[in-house]
XYZ file of C-alpha atoms in Angstrom:
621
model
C 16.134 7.207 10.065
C 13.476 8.168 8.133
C 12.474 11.925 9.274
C 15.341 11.318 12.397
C 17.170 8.615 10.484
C 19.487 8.043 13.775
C 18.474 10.899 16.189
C 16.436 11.585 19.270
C 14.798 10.159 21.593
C 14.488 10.454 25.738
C 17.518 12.420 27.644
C 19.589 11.969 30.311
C 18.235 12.440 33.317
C 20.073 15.411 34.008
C 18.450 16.902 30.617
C 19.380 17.418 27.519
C 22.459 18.480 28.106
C 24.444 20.648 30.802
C 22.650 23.952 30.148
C 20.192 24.764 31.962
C 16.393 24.648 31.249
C 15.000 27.924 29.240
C 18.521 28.817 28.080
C 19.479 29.295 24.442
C 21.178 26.186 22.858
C 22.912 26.773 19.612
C 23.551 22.767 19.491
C 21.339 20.045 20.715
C 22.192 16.997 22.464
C 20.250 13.767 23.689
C 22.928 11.873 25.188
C 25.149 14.277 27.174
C 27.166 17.024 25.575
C 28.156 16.811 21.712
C 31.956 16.490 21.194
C 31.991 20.157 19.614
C 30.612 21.720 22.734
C 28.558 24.946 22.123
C 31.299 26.324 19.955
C 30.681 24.247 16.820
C 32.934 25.417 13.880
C 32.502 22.691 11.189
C 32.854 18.725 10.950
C 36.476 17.686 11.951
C 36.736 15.177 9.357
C 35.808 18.038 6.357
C 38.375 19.608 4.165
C 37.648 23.052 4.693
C 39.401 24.221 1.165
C 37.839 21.307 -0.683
C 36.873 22.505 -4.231
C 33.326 23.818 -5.691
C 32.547 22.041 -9.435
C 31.658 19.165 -11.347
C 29.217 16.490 -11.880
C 27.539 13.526 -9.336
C 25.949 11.104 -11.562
C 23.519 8.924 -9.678
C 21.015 6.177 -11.107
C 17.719 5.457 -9.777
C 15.169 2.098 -10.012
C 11.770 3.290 -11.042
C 10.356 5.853 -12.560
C 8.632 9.606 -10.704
C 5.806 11.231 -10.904
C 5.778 14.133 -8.336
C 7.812 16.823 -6.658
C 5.935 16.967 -3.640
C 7.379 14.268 -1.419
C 5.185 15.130 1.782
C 2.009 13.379 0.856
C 1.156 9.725 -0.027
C 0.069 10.264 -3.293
C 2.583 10.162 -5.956
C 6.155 8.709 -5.962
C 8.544 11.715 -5.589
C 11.692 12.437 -7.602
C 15.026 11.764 -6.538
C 16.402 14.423 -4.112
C 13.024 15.239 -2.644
C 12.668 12.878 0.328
C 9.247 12.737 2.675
C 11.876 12.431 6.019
C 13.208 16.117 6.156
C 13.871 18.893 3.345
C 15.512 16.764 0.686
C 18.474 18.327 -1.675
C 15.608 21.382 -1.738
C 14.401 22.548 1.528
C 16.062 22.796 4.880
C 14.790 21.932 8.086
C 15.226 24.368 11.463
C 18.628 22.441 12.658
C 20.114 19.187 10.645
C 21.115 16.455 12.069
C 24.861 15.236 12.931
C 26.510 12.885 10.355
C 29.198 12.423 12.793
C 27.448 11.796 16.473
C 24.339 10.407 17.300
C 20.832 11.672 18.645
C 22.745 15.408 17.844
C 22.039 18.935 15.903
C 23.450 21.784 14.905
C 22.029 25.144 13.576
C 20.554 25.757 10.145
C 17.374 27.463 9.793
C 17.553 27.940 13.543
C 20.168 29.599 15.100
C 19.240 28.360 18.810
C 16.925 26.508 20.773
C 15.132 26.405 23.958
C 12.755 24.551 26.419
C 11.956 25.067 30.310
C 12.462 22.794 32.714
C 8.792 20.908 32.487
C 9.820 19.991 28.516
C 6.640 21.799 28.181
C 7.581 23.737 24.961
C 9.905 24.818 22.788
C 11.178 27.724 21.090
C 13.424 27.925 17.930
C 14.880 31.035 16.753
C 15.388 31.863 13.669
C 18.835 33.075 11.762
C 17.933 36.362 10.307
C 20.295 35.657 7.095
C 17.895 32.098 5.777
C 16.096 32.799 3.124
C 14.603 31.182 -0.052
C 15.967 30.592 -3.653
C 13.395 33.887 -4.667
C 15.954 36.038 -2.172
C 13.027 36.698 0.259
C 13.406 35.945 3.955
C 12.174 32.662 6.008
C 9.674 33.602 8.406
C 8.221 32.953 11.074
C 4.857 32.494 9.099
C 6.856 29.916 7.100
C 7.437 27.972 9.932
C 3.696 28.044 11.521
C 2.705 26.911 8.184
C 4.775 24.177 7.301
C 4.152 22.893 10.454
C 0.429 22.930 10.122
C 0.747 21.744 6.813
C 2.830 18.682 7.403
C 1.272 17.395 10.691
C -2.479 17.650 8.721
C -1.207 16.062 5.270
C 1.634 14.078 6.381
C 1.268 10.428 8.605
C 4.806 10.344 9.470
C 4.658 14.083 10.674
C 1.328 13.851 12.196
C 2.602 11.183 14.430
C 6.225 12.344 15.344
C 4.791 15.542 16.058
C 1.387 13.986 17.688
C 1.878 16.085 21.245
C 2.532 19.438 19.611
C -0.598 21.419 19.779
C 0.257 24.037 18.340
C 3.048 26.612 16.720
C 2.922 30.418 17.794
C 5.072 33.345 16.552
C 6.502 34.863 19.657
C 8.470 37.433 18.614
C 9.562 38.221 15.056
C 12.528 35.944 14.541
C 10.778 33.212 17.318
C 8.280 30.259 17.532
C 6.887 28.271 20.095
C 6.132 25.186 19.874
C 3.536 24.036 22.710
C 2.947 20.459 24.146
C 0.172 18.426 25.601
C 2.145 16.670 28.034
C 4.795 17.657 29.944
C 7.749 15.271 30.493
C 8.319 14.380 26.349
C 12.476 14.640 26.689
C 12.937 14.169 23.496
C 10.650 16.508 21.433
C 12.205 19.981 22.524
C 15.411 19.084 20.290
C 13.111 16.796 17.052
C 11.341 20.152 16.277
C 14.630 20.853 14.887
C 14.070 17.891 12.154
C 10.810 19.748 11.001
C 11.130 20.757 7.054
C 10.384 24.716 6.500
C 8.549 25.106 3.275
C 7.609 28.837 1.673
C 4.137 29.605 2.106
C 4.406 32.464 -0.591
C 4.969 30.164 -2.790
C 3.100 27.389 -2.208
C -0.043 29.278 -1.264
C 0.481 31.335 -4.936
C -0.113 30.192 -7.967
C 1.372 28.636 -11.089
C 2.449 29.767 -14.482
C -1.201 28.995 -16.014
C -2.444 31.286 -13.213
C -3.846 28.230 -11.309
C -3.827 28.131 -7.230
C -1.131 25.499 -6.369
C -2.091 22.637 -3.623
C 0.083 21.144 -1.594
C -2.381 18.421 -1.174
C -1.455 17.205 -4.632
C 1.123 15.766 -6.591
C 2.671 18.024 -9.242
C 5.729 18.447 -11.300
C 6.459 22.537 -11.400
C 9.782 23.110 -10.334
C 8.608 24.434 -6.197
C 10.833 27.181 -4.809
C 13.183 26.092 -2.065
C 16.056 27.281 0.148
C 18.972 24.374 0.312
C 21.983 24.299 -1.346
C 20.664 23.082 -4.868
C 17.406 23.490 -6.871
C 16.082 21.658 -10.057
C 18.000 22.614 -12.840
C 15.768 20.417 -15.376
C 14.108 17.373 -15.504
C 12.278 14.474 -17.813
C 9.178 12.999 -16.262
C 10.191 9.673 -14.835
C 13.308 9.530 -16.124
C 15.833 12.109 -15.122
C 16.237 15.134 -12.938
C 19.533 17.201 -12.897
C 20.056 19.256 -9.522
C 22.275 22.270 -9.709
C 23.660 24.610 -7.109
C 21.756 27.819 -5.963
C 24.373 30.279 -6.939
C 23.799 32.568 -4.217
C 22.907 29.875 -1.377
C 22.178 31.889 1.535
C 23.732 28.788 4.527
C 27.315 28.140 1.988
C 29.068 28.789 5.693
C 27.118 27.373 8.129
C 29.209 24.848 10.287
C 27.085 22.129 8.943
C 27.863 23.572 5.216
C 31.825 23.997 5.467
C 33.990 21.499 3.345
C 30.642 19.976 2.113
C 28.147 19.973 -0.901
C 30.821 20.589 -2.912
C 29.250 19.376 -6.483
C 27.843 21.937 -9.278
C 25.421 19.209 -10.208
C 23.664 16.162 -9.249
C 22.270 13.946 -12.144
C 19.841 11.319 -11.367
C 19.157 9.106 -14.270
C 16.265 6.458 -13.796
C 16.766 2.689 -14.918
C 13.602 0.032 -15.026
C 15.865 -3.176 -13.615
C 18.645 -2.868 -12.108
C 20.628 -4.981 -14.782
C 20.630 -2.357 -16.550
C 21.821 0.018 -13.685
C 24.621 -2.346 -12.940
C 25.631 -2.357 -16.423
C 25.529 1.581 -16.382
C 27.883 1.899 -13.367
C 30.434 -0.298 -14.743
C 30.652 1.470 -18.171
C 30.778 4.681 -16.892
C 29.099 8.350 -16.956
C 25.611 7.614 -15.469
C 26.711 6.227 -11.918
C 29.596 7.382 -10.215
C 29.039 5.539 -6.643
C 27.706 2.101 -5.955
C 26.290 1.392 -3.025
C 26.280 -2.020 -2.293
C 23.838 -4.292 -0.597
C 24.573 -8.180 -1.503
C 27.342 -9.613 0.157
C 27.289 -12.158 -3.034
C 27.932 -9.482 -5.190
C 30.334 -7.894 -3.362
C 32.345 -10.904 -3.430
C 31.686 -11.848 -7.224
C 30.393 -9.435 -9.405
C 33.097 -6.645 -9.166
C 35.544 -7.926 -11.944
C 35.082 -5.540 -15.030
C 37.869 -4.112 -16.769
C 37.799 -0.630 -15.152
C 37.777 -1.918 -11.590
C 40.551 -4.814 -12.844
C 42.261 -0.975 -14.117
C 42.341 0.942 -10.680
C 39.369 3.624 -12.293
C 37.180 2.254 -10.154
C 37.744 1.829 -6.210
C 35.983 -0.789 -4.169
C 36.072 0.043 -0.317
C 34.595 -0.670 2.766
C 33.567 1.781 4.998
C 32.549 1.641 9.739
C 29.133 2.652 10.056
C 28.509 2.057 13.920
C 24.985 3.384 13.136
C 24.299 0.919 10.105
C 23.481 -2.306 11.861
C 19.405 -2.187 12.017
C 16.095 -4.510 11.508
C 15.451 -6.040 8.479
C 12.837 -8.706 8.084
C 9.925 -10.295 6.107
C 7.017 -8.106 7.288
C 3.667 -9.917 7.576
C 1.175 -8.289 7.212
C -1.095 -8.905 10.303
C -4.339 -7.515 8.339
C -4.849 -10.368 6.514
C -6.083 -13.333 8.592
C -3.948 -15.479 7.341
C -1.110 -14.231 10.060
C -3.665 -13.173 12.842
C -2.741 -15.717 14.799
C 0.987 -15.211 16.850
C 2.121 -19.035 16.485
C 1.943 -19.134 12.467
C 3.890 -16.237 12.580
C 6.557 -17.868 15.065
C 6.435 -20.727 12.437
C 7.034 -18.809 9.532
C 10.076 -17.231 11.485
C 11.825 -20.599 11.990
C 11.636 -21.846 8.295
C 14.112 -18.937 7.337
C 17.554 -20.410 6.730
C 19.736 -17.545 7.204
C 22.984 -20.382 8.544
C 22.473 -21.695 4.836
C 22.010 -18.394 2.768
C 24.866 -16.669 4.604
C 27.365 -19.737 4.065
C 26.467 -20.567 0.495
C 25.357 -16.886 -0.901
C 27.018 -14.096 1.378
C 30.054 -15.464 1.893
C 29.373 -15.281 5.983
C 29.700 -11.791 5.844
C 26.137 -10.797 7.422
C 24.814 -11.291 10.838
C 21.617 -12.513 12.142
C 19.273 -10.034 13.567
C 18.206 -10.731 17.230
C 16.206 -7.507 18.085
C 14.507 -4.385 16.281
C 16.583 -2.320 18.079
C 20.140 -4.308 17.078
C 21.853 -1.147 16.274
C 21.358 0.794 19.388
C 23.879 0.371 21.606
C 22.483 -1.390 25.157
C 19.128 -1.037 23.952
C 18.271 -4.748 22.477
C 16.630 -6.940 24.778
C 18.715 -10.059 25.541
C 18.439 -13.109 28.331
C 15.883 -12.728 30.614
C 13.676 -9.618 31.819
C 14.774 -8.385 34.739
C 15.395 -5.581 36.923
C 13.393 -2.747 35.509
C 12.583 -4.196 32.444
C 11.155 -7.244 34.245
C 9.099 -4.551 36.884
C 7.621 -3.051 33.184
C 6.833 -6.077 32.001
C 4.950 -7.921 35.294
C 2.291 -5.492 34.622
C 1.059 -7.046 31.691
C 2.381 -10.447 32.680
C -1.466 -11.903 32.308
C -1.775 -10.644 28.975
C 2.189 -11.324 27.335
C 3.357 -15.050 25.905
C 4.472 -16.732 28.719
C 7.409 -18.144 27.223
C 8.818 -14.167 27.762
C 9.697 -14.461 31.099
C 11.105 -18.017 31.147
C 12.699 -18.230 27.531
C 15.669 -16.353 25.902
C 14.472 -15.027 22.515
C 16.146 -17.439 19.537
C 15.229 -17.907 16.617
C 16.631 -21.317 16.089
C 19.573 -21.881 14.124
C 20.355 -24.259 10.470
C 23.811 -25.182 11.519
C 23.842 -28.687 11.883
C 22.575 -31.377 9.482
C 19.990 -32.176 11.917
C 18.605 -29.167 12.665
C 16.778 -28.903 9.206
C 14.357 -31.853 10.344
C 13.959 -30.746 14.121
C 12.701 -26.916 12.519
C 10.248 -28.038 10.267
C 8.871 -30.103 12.568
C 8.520 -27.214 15.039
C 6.792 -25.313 12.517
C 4.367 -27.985 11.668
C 3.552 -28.620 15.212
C 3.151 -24.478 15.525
C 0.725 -24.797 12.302
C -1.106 -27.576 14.287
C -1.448 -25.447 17.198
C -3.114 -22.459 15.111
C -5.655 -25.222 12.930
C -3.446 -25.770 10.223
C -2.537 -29.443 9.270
C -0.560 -31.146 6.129
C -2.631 -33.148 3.815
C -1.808 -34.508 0.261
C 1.776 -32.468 0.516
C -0.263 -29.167 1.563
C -0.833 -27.488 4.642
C -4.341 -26.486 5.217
C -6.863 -25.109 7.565
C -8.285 -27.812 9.361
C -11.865 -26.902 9.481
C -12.048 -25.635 5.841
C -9.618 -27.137 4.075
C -8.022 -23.470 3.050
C -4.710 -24.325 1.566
C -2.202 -22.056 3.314
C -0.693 -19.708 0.616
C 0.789 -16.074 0.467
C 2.451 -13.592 -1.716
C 5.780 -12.043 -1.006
C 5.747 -8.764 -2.750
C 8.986 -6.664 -3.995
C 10.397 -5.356 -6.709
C 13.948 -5.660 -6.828
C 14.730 -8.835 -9.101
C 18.395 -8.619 -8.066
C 17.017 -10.082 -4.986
C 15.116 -13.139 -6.582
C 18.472 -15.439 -5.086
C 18.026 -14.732 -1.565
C 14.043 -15.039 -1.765
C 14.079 -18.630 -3.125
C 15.191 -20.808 -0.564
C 12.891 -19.396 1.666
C 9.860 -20.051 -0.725
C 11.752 -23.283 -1.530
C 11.991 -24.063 2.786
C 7.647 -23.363 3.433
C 6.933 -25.351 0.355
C 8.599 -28.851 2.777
C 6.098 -28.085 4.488
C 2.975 -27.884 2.507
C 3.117 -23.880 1.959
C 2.606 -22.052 -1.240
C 4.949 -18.973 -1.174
C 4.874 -16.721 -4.411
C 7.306 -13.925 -5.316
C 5.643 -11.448 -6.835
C 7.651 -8.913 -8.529
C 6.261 -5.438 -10.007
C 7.862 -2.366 -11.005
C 8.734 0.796 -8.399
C 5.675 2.959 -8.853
C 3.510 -0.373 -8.119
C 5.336 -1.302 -5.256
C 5.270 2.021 -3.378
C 1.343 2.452 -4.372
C 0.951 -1.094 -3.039
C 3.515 -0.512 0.171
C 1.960 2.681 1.417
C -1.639 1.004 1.134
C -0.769 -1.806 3.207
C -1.533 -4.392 -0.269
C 0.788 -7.280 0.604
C 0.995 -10.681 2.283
C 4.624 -9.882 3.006
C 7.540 -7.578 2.160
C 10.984 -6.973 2.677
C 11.172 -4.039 5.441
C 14.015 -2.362 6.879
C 13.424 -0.727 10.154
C 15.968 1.783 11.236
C 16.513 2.799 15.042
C 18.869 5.061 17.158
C 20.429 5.507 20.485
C 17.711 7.154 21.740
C 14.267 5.876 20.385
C 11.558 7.823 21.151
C 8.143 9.600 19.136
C 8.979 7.846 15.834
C 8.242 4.777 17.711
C 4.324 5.364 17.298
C 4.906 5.055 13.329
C 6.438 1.720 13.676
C 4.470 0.143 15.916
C 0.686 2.016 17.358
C -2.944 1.295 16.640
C -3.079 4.341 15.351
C -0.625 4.195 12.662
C -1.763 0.827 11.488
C -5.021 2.136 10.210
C -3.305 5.407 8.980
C -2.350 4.974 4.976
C 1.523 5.330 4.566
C 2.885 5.209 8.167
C 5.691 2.248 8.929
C 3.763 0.259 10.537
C 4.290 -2.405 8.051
C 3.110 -5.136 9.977
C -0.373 -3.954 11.147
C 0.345 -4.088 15.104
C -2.812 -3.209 16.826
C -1.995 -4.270 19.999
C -2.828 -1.897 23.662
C 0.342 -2.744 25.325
C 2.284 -2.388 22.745
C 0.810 1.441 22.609
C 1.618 1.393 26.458
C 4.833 0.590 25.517
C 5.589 2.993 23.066
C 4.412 5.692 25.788
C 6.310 4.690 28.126
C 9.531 4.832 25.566
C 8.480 8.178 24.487
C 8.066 9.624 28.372
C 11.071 7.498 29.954
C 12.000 9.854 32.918
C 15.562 9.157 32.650
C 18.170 7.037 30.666
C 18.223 4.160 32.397
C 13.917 4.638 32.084
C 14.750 4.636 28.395
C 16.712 1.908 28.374
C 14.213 -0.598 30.649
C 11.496 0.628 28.364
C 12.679 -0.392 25.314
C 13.811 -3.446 26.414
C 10.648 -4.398 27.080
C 8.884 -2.823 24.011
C 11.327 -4.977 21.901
C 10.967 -7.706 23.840
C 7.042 -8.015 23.219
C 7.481 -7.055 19.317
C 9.975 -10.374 19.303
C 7.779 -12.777 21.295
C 5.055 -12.031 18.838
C 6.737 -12.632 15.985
C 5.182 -9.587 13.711
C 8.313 -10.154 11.300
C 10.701 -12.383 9.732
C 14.117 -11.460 11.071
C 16.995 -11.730 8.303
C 20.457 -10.094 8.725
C 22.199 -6.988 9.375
C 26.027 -6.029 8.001
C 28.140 -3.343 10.084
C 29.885 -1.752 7.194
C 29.057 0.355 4.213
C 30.114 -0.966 0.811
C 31.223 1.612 -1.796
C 32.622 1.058 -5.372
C 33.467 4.181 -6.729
C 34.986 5.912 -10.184
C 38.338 7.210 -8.964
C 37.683 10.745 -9.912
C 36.941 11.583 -6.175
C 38.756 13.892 -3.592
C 37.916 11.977 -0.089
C 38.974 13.283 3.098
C 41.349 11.284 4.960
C 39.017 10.605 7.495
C 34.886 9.853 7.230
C 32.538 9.829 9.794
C 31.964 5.900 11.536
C 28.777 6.597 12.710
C 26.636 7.156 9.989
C 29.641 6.174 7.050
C 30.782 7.707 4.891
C 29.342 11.036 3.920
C 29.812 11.736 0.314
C 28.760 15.323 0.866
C 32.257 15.460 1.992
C 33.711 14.430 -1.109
C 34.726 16.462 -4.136
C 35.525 16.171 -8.128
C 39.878 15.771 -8.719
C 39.743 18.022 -11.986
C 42.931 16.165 -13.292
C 41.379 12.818 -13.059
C 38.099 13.337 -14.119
C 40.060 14.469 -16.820
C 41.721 11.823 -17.482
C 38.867 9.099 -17.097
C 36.924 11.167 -19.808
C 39.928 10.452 -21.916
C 40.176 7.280 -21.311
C 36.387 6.089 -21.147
C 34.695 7.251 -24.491
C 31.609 9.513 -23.061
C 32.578 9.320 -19.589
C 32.368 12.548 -17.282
């Protein structure tokens, strides 16, 4: 999830795990002990002898315009990513690919926190250091930490109850709290991104003081595995491995990262990106999102051949929130029942029977692919206790109604939905005259832009521009290219946009960038849909100091519960595989990770038939 794609949130109640508080932890843990123990070796799934070489080609839609990915100016080139250190930098411990809300040593070497979750303190391993061969410091650490939480909204508010970072000792840091009782953020710390003050606070070839305040496009220094090997502005970057990588046998490292290169060539449509997989040498693995193409576009000669694969993969982790975000700035969706409306009128029975061949599910809940965490029935026990305290203040229908969003599967149904949503119009001012719906009062014609910029997904937007326009509403798709949309998505300039939402097992401080006051005045956080809401914020606290598991799980119940009832988003549909199609020129372990899928850092070049594909495939390699 973004920075913790699928880690961390509140512990058991018991702790973190079974050591006790103030020990050293070489492996962190949110829910109970990690299947490796203390004693973590390397991924079980890994080929240990897999072989070093060759080439990943990738493709990318859009165009860059920055190598510094932790501000929100600029868009940054592939392999530098704003949620963690990107192909380039390394962050204190790295995150499990194989178990959830778990980490294991890489900057760090261990971990630890007392008993009031107070602080913590990260040690550091004495052999990291950067690409330039001197050492990460503790000074690193204090300032990229400083550096991030000031410049960065996603940082500022993951990390919002860390005061402060202090050296204490020369291989140690402390990280210090303002509350006491945050389960959770003793073991994110580990997810922060080290960058190398030297460097950054040097200057540049021109003899000009670099800024990490500002975009720019010199090569930075780094410490990961790989490091720009070259690059064309906008529209390629080649990554190649640091010869003399300092982590090559970490745990995490063993059997993995096992390409020379990484190529990342950038298309403007992603026709043209399609057409570049199927011929060969520019994309090696397709990832693929449309269940229609899935089922109807993979029939060119090399897959008809056997040269290209086309395999599905378990991803228990995959299944998460995606919906039409609306964008609760703009007064048009102010009000909670033109939202609920707009929620009916999309036909997801229809779209997944006639485009997706039934192969996606419904979404019922933001948190849909954390296990016992979705709301579901009727509030009670704890949940319901949570809730009663805001029961004056909450849609009534949430404590006598099961959440549905209701269903296009009969012939009837059509009829008996659009007249709900008129009748929810009516209740919010909004009536239908000559074929439009308008504001009563003013005679405002109700009409909105959806904003993306993927034209591959042009099919599954119509109907539901085709569905509001029954009812008097003027829906536009508005289409613009990648740099547009990301200036336009981190500025909050849209009616409504496709979001994705992810969540883990253990939600926790990443919850105030989805859903807090705060966050929906701050430029680039996720809080897509402009919540501004004080219980909500109570919410989120409550989430993010749960005093126990079952705390956890009553809490965010309830938190999802509220974000349904007021109907801040669209909800579409969720799939609980990963799709791959693939140039057979791949060594795969026999066995890939089902939580997060597969991981192609696992996967290595076969010599003999890359070999053999070049031969084959004029100018493939």
């Amino acid at each position: 999830m973004p920075l913790k794609f699928l880690a961390a949130g509140a512990a058991l109640a018991i702790g973190i795990h079974a050591a006790s508080a103030d020990e050293w932890r070489t492996t962190s843990s949110l829910l109970g002990e990690s299947k490796y123990g203390e004693n973590f070796q390397r991924y079980d799934y890994v080929n240990p002898d897999a072989p070093k070489g060759g080439t990943l080609n990738s493709t990318v839609i859009g165009t860059y315009d920055s190598f510094n990915p932790y501000i929100v100016q600029g868009s940054p080139a592939a392999g530098f990513s704003p949620f963690g250190g990107g192909l380039l930098y390394e962050t204190l411990m790295e995150q499990a690919t194989d178990e959830g809300s778990v980490s294991h040593p890489l900057i760090a070497d261990a971990y630890k926190y007392p008993a009031d979750y107070s602080s913590a303190t990260y040690r550091l391993d004495p052999r990291a250091k950067w690409h330039d061969g001197k050492p990460i410091t503790v000074d690193d650490v204090i300032w990229s930490f400083n550096v991030l939480k000031t410049n960065s909204p996603m940082y500022n508010r993951y990390f919002a109850n860390v005061t402060e970072a202090v050296a204490v000792g020369d291989r140690e840091v402390e990280f210090r709290f303002d509350q006491k009782g945050n389960r959770e953020l003793p073991k994110i710390i580990g997810d922060l991104a080290i960058l190398p003050k030297h460097w950054w606070e040097g200057t540049d070839a021109k003899g000009n003081k670099r800024d990490i305040t500002k975009p720019t496009l010199e090569i930075p220094l780094g410490s990961a595995a790989y490091k720009v090997k070259s690059f064309k502005p906008g529209a390629e970057i080649v990554w190649e491995r640091a010869p003399d990588y300092w982590g090559a046998k970490l745990p995490v490292k063993i059997g993995r990262e096992n390409f020379d290169v990484k190529r990342y060539t950038y298309f403007l449509d992603d026709n043209a990106e399609w057409l570049a997989f199927t011929k060969g040498g520019l994309k090696d693995i397709n990832a693929e999102n449309s269940a229609r193409d899935w089922m109807t576009k993979y029939d060119f000669p090399a897959l008809k051949a056997g040269d290209v694969i086309k395999k599905q993969f378990k991803a228990a982790s995959l299944a998460k929130f995606q919906g039409f975000a609306m964008n609760t700035r703009r007064p048009l969706f102010q009000d909670r029942h033109v939202r609920q409306a707009l929620s009916y009128l999309y036909d997801f029975d229809t779209i997944n029977r006639t485009q997706s061949f039934g192969l996606n599910t419904r979404i019922t809940s933001y948190f849909i692919g954390s296990e016992g965490l979705a709301s579901s029935g009727l509030p009670q026990g704890k949940e319901l206790e949570i809730l009663n305290q805001y029961k004056d203040k909450l849609p009534p229908e949430l404590f006598t109604e099961e959440f549905k969003i209701p269903a296009f599967d009969n012939p009837q149904a059509e009829r008996k939905i659009l007249k709900s949503a008129v009748d929810l119009f009516a209740q919010a001012g909004w009536v239908i005259k000559d074929g439009k719906m308008v504001n009563a009062k003013t005679g405002q014609p109700f009409a909105f832009e959806i904003l993306d910029f993927r034209q591959g997904a042009e099919p599954t937007l119509n109907p539901y521009v085709t569905m509001l326009r029954k009812i008097g509403i003027i829906a536009t798709l508005r289409f613009v290219d990648s740099s547009q949309y990301v200036n336009r998505f981190n500025n909050f300039d849209y009616d409504m946009t496709t979001v994705v939402l992810p969540q883990s097992d253990s939600p926790g401080n990443e919850q105030r960038d989805f859903w807090s006051s705060k966050a929906a005045e701050t430029t680039g956080s996720r809080n897509y849909s402009g919540i501004k809401d004080s219980i909500i914020d109570a919410l989120v606290d409550r989430v993010i100091f749960a005093t126990d598991r079952d705390d956890l799980v009553a809490a965010t119940r309830a938190l999802d519960r509220v974000l349904l009832w007021n109907f801040y988003a669209v909800p579409q549909f969720t799939r609980p595989d990963v799709r791959l199609a693939y140039w057979n020129k791949f060594g795969i372990p026999d066995k890939q990770p089902t939580y997060l899928g597969p991981d192609t850092d696992s996967w290595w070049i076969d010599a003999d038939r890359e070999k053999a594909l070049a031969a084959k495939y004029k100018g493939l390699n």
